[in-house]
PDB file of C-alpha atoms in Angstrom:
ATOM      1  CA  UNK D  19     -38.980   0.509-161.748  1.00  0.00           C
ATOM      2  CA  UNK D  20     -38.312   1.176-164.861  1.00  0.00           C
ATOM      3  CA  UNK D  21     -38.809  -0.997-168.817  1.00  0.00           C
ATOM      4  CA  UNK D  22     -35.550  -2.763-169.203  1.00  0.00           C
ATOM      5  CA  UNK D  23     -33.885  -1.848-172.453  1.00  0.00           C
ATOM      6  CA  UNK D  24     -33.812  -5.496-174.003  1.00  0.00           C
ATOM      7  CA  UNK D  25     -37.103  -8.473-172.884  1.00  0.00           C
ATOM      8  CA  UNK D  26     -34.566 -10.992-173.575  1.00  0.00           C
ATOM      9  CA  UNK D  27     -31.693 -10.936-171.350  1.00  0.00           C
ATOM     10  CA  UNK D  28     -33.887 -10.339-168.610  1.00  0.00           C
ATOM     11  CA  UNK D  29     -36.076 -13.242-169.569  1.00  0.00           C
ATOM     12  CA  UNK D  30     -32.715 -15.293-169.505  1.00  0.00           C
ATOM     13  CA  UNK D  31     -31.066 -14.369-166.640  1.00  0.00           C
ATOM     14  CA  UNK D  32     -33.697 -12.651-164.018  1.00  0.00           C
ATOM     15  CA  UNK D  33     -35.272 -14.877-161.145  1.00  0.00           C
ATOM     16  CA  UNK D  34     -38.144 -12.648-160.781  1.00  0.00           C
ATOM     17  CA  UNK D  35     -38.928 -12.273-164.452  1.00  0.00           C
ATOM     18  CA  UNK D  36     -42.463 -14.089-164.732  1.00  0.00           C
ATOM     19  CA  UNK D  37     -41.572 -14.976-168.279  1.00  0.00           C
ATOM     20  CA  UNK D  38     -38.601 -16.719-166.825  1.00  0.00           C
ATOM     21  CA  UNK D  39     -39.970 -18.676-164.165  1.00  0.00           C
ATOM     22  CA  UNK D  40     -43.389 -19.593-164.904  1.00  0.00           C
ATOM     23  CA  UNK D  41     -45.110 -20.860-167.691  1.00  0.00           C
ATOM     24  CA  UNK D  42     -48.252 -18.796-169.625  1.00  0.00           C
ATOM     25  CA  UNK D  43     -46.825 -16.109-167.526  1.00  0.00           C
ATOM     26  CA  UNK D  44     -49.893 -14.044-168.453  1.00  0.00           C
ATOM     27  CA  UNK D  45     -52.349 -16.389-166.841  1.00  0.00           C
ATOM     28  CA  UNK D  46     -50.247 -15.699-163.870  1.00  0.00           C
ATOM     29  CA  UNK D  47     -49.872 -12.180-164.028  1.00  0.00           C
ATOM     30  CA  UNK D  48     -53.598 -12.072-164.313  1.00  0.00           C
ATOM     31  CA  UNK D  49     -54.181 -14.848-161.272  1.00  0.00           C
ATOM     32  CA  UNK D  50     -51.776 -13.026-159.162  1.00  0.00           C
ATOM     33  CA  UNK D  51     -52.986  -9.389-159.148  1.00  0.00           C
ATOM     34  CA  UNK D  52     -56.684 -10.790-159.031  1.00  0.00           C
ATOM     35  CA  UNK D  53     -56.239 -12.571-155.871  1.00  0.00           C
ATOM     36  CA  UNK D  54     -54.253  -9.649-154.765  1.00  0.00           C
ATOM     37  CA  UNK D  55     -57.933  -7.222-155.582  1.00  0.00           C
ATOM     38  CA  UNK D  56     -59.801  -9.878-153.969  1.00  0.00           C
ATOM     39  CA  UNK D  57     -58.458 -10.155-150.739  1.00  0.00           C
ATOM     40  CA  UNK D  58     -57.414  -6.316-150.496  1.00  0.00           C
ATOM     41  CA  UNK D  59     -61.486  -5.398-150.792  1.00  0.00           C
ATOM     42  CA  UNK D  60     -62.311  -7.942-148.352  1.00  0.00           C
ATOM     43  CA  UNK D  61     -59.599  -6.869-145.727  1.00  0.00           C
ATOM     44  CA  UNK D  62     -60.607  -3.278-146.692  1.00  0.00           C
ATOM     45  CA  UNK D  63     -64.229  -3.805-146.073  1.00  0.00           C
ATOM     46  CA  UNK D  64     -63.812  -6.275-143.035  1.00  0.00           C
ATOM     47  CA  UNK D  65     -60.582  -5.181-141.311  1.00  0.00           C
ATOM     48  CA  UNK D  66     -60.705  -1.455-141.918  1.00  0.00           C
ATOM     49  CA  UNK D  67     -57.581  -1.759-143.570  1.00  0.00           C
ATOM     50  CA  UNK D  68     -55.711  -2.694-147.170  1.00  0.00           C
ATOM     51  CA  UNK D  69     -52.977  -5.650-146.848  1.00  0.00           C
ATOM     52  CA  UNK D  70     -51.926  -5.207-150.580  1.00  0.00           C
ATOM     53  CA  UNK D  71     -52.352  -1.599-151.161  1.00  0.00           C
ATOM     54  CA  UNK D  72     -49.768   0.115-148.647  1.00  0.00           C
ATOM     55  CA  UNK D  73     -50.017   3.314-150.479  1.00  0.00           C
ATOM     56  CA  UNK D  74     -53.895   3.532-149.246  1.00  0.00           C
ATOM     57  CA  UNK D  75     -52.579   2.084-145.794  1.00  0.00           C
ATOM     58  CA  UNK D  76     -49.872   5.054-145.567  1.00  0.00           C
ATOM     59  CA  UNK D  77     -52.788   7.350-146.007  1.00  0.00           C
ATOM     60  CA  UNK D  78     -55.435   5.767-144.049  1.00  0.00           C
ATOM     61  CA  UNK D  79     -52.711   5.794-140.945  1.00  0.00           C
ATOM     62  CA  UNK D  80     -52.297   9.562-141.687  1.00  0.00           C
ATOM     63  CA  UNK D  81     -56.113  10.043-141.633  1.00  0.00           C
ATOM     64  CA  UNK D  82     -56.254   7.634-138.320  1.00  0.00           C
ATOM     65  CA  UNK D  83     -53.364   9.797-136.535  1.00  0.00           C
ATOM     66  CA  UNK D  84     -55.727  13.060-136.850  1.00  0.00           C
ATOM     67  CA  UNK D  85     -58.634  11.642-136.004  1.00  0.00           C
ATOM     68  CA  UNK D  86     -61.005  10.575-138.521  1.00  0.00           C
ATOM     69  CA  UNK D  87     -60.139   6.787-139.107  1.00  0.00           C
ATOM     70  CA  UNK D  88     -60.588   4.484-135.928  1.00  0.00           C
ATOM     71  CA  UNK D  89     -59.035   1.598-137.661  1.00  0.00           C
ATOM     72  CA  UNK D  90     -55.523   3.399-138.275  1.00  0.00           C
ATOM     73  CA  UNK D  91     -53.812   0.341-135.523  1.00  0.00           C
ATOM     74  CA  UNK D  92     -55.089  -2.129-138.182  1.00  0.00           C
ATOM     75  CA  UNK D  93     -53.337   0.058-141.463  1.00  0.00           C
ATOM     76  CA  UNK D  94     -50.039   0.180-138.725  1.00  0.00           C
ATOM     77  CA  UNK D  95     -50.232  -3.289-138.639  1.00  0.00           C
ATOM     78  CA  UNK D  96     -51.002  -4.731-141.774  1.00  0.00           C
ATOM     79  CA  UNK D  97     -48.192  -1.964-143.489  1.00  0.00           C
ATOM     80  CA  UNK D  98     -45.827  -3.337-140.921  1.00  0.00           C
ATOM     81  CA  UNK D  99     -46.130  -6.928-141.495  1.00  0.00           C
ATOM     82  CA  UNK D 100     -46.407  -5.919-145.266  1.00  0.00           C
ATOM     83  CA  UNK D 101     -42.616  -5.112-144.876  1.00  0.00           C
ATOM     84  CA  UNK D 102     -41.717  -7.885-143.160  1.00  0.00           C
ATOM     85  CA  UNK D 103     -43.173 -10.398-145.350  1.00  0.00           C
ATOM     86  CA  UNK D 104     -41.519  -9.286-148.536  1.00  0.00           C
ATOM     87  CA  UNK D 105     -38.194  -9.028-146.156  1.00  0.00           C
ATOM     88  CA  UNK D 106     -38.440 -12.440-145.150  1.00  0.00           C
ATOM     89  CA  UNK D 107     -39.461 -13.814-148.308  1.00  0.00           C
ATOM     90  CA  UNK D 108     -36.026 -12.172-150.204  1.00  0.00           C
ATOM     91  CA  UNK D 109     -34.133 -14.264-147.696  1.00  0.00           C
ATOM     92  CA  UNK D 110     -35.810 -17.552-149.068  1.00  0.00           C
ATOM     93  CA  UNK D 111     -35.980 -17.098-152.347  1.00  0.00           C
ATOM     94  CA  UNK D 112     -32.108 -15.654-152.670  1.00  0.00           C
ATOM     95  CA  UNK D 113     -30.653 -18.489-150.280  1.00  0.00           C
ATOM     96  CA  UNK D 114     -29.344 -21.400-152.152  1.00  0.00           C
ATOM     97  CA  UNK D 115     -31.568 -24.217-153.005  1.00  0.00           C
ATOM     98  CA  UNK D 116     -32.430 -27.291-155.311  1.00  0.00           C
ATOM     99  CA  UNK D 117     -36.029 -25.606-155.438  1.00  0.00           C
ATOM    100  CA  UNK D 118     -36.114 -23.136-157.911  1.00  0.00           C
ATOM    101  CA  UNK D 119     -36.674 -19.387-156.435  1.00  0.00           C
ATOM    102  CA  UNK D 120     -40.384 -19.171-157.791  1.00  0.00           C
ATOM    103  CA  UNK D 121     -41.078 -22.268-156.311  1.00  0.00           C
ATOM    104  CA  UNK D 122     -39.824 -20.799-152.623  1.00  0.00           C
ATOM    105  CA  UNK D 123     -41.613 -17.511-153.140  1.00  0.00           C
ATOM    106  CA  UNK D 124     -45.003 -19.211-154.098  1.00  0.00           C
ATOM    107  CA  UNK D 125     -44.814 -21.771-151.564  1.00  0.00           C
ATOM    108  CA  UNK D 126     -44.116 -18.967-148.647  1.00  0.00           C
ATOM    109  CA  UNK D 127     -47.028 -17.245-150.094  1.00  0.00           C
ATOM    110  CA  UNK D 128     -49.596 -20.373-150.247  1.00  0.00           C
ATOM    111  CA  UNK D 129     -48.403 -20.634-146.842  1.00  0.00           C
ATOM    112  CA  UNK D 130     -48.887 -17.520-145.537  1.00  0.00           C
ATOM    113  CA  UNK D 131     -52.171 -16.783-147.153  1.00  0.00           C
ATOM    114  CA  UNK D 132     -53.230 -20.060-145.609  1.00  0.00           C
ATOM    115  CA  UNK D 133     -52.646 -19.210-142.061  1.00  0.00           C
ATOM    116  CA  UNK D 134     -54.583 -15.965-142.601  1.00  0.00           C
ATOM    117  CA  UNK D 135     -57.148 -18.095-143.584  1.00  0.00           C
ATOM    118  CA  UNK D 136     -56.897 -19.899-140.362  1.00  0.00           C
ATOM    119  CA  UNK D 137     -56.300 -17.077-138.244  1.00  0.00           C
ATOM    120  CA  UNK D 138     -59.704 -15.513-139.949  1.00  0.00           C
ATOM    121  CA  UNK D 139     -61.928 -18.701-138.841  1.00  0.00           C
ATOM    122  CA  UNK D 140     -60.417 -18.785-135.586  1.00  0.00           C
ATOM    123  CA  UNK D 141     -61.218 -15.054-134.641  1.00  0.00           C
ATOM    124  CA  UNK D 142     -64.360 -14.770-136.743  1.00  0.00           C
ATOM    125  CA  UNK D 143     -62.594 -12.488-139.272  1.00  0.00           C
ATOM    126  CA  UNK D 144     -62.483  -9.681-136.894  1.00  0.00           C
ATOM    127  CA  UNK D 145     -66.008  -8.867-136.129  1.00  0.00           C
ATOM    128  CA  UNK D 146     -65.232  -7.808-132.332  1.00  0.00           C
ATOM    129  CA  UNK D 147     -62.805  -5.594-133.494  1.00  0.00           C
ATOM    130  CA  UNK D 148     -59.902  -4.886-131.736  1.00  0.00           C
ATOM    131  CA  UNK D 149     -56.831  -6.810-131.479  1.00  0.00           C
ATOM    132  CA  UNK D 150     -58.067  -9.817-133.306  1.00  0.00           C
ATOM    133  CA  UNK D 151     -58.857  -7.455-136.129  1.00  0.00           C
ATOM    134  CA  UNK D 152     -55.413  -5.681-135.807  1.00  0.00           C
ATOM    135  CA  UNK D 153     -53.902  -9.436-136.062  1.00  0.00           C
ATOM    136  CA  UNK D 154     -55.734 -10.309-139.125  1.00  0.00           C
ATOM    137  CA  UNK D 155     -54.246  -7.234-141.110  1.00  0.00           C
ATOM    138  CA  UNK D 156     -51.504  -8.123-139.968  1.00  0.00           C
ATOM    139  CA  UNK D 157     -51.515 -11.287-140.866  1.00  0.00           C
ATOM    140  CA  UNK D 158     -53.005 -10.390-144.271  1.00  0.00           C
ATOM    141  CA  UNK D 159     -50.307  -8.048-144.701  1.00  0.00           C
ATOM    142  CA  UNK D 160     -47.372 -10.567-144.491  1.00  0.00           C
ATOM    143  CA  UNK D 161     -49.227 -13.049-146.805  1.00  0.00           C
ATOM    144  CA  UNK D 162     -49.252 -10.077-149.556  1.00  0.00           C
ATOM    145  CA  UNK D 163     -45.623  -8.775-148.436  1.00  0.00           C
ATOM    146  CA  UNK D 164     -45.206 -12.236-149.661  1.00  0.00           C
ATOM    147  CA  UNK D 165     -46.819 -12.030-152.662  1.00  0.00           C
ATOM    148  CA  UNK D 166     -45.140  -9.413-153.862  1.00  0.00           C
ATOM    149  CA  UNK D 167     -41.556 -10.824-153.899  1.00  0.00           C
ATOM    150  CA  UNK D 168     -42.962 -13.484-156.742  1.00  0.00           C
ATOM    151  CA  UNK D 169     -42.374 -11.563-159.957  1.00  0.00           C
ATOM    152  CA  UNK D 170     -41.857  -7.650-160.304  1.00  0.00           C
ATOM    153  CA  UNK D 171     -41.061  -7.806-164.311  1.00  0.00           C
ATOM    154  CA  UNK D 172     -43.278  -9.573-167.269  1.00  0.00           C
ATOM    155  CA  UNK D 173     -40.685 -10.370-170.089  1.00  0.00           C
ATOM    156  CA  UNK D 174     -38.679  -7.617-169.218  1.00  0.00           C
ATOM    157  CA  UNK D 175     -41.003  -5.145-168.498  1.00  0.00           C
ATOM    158  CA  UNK D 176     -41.930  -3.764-164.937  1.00  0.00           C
ATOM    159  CA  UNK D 177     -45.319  -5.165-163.698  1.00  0.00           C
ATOM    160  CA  UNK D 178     -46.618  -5.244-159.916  1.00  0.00           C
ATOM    161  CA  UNK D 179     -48.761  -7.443-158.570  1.00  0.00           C
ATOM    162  CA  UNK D 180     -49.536  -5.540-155.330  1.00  0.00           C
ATOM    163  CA  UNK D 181     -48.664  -1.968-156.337  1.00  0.00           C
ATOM    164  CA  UNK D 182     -50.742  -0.157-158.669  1.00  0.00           C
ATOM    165  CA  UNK D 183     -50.284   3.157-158.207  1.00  0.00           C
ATOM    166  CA  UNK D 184     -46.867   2.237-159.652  1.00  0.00           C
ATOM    167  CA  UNK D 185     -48.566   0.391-162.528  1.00  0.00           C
ATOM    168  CA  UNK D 186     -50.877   3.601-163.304  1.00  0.00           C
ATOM    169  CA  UNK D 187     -48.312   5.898-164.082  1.00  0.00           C
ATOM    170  CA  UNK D 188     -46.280   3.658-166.017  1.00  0.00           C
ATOM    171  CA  UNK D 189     -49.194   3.108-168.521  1.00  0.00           C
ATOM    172  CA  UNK D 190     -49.121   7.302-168.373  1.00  0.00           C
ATOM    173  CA  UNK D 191     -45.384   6.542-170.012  1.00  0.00           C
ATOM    174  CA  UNK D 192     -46.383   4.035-171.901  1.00  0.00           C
ATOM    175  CA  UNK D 193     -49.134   5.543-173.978  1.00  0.00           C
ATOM    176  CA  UNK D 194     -46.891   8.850-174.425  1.00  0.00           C
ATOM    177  CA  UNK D 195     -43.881   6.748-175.877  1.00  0.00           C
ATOM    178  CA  UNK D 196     -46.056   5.001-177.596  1.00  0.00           C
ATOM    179  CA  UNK D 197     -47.445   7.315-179.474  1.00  0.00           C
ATOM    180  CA  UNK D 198     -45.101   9.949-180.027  1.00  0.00           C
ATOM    181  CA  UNK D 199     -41.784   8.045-179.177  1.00  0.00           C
ATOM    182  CA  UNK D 200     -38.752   7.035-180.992  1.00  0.00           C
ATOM    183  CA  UNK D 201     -40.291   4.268-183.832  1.00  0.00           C
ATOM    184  CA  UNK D 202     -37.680   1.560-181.948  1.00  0.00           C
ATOM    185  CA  UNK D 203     -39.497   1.904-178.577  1.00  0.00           C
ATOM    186  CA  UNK D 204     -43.325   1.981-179.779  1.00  0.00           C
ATOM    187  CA  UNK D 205     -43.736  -1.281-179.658  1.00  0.00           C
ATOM    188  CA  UNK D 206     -42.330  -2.032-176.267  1.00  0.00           C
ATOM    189  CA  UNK D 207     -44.328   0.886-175.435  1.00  0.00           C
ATOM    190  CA  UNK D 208     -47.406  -0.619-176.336  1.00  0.00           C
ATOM    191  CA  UNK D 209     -46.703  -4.218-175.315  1.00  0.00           C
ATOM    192  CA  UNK D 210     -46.082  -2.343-171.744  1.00  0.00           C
ATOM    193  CA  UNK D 211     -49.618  -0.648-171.975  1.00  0.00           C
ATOM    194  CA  UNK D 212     -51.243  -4.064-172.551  1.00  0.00           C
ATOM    195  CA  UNK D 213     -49.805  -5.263-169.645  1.00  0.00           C
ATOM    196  CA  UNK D 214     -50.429  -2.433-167.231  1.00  0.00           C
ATOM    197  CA  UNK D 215     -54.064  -2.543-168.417  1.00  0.00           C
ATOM    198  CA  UNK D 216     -53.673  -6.453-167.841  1.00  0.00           C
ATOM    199  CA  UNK D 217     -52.487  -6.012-164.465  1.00  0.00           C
ATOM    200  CA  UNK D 218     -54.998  -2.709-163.764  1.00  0.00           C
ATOM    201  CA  UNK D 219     -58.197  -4.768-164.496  1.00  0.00           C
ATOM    202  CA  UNK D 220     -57.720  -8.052-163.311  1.00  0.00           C
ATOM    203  CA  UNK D 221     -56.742  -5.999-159.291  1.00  0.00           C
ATOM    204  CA  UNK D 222     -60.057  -3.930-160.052  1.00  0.00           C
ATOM    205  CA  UNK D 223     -61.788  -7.314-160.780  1.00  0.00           C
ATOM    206  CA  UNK D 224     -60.629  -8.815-158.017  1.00  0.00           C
ATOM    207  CA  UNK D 225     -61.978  -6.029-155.598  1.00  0.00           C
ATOM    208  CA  UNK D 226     -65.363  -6.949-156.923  1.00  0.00           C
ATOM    209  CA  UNK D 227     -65.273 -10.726-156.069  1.00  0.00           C
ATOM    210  CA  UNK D 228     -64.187  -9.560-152.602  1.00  0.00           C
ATOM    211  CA  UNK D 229     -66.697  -7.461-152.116  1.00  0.00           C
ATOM    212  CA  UNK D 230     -69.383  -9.777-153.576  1.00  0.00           C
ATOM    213  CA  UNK D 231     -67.648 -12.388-150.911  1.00  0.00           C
ATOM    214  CA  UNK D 232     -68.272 -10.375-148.389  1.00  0.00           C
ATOM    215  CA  UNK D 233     -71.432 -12.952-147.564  1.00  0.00           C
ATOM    216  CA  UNK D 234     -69.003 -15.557-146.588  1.00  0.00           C
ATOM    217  CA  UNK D 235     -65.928 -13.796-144.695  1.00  0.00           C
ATOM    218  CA  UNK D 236     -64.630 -16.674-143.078  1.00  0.00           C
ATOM    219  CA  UNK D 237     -63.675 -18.261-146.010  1.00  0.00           C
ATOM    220  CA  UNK D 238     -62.324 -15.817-148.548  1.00  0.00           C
ATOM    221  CA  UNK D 239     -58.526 -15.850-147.806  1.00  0.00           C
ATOM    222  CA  UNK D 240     -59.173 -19.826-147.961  1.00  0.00           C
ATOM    223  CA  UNK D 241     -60.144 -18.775-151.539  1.00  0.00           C
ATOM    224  CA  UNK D 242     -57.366 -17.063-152.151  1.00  0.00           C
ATOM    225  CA  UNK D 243     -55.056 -19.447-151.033  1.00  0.00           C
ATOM    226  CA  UNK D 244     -56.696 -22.209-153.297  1.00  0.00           C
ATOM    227  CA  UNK D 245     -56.110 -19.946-155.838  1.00  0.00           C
ATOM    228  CA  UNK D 246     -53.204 -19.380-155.201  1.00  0.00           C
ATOM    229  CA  UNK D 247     -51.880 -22.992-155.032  1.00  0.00           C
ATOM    230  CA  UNK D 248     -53.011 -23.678-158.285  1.00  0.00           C
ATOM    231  CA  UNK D 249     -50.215 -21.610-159.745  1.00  0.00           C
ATOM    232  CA  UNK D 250     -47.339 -24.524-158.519  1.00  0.00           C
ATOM    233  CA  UNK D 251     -48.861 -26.365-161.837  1.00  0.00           C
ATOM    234  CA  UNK D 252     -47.033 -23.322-163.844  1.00  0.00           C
ATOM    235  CA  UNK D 253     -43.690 -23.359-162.239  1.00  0.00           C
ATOM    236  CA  UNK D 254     -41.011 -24.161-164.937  1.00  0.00           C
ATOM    237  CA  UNK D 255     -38.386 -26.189-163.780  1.00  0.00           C
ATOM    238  CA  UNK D 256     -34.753 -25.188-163.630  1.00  0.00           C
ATOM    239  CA  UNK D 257     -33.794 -26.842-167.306  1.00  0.00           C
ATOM    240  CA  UNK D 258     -37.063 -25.477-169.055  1.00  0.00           C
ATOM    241  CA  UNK D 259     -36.735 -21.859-167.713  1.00  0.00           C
ATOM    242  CA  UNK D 260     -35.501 -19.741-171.216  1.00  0.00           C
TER     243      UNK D 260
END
């Protein structure tokens, strides 16, 4: 995942370029990896488990398998379904289509995050534990797997909306070329920073609405969703996309 040499003909020509498919892209890099905080502190904190953050769910499941984390079934699950959403989603938005691509990915997305929402009410977002917890991560994972197919650059530069340990080390690169780099790349450099940061803060954000939420669990992927939704008003359509 690395800065592509030139923002432009990425912007131009890439379907999963934010700047090329959505308009104020930054409002929706900032919507997307808040939502992404938000419900990833609430599963955490609820479920046992992340659905955003498979790195932490990789570890957690390591933790689980030697004994010390009882809620390892729910990380399996959620990491699984994780997968399988952002498989499944790839299929939609590459098949052919009079909807644009960004329009398919969000719409799986609202979709999925909605039925987590339902599946939450229905089984009283996991309080009895067991398998209707292990079905909510699950569930929660696929949403996010979801999530994550909708943009993976921000005019040309790599940005995640789910993965941050990814986004952490590329500010790391960042800083360095932008301070003691070639004078051609500083500015990229630093226009990468401010995004990472961007992207950093508005996920750590998010973690703190979810766990403020926590006093109504039943209806914070409902939240998400709604928030979610909202970002159909940004789509560009297929003759204003630059």
């Amino acid at each position: 995942m690395g800065d592509s040499a030139s923002a432009r003909p990425s912007i131009t020509s890439d379907p999963q370029d934010v700047y090329r498919e959505f308009r104020h892209p930054i409002l929706v890099l900032a919507v997307t990896t808040g939502i992404a905080g938000f419900v990833d502190a609430f599963a955490f904190l609820r479920y046992g488990a992340f659905v955003a953050n498979q790195s932490g769910n990789a570890v957690l499941l390591g933790i689980g398998l030697a004994g010390r984390h009882a809620a390892w079934p729910e990380s399996a699950a959620s990491l699984i379904a994780f997968a399988a959403g952002t498989g499944a989603v790839s299929q939609v938005r590459a098949a052919r289509s009079r909807w644009s691509p960004s329009f398919r990915g969000l719409a799986c997305a609202v979709v999925t995050m909605a039925l987590w929402a339902a599946l939450n009410a229905l089984l009283h977002h996991g309080r009895q534990g067991g398998l209707p917890r292990i079905a909510l991560a699950a569930a929660g994972g696929f949403a996010m797997g979801a999530l994550a197919t909708l943009f993976v650059r921000t005019a040309g530069i790599a940005t995640a909306i789910t993965y941050q340990s990814g986004t952490v080390a590329k500010i790391g690169e960042r800083i360095e070329r932008w301070l003691a780099g070639p004078g051609t790349g500083r500015r990229r450099a630093r226009q990468g920073t401010f995004l990472g940061l961007l992207a950093l803060t508005c996920y750590a954000a998010g973690g703190g609405l979810g766990t403020v939420a926590q006093g109504q669990p039943l209806w914070v992927p409902a939240w998400g969703a709604l928030a979610l939704s909202t970002l159909s008003l940004l789509v560009r359509s297929g003759r204003s996309a630059r």
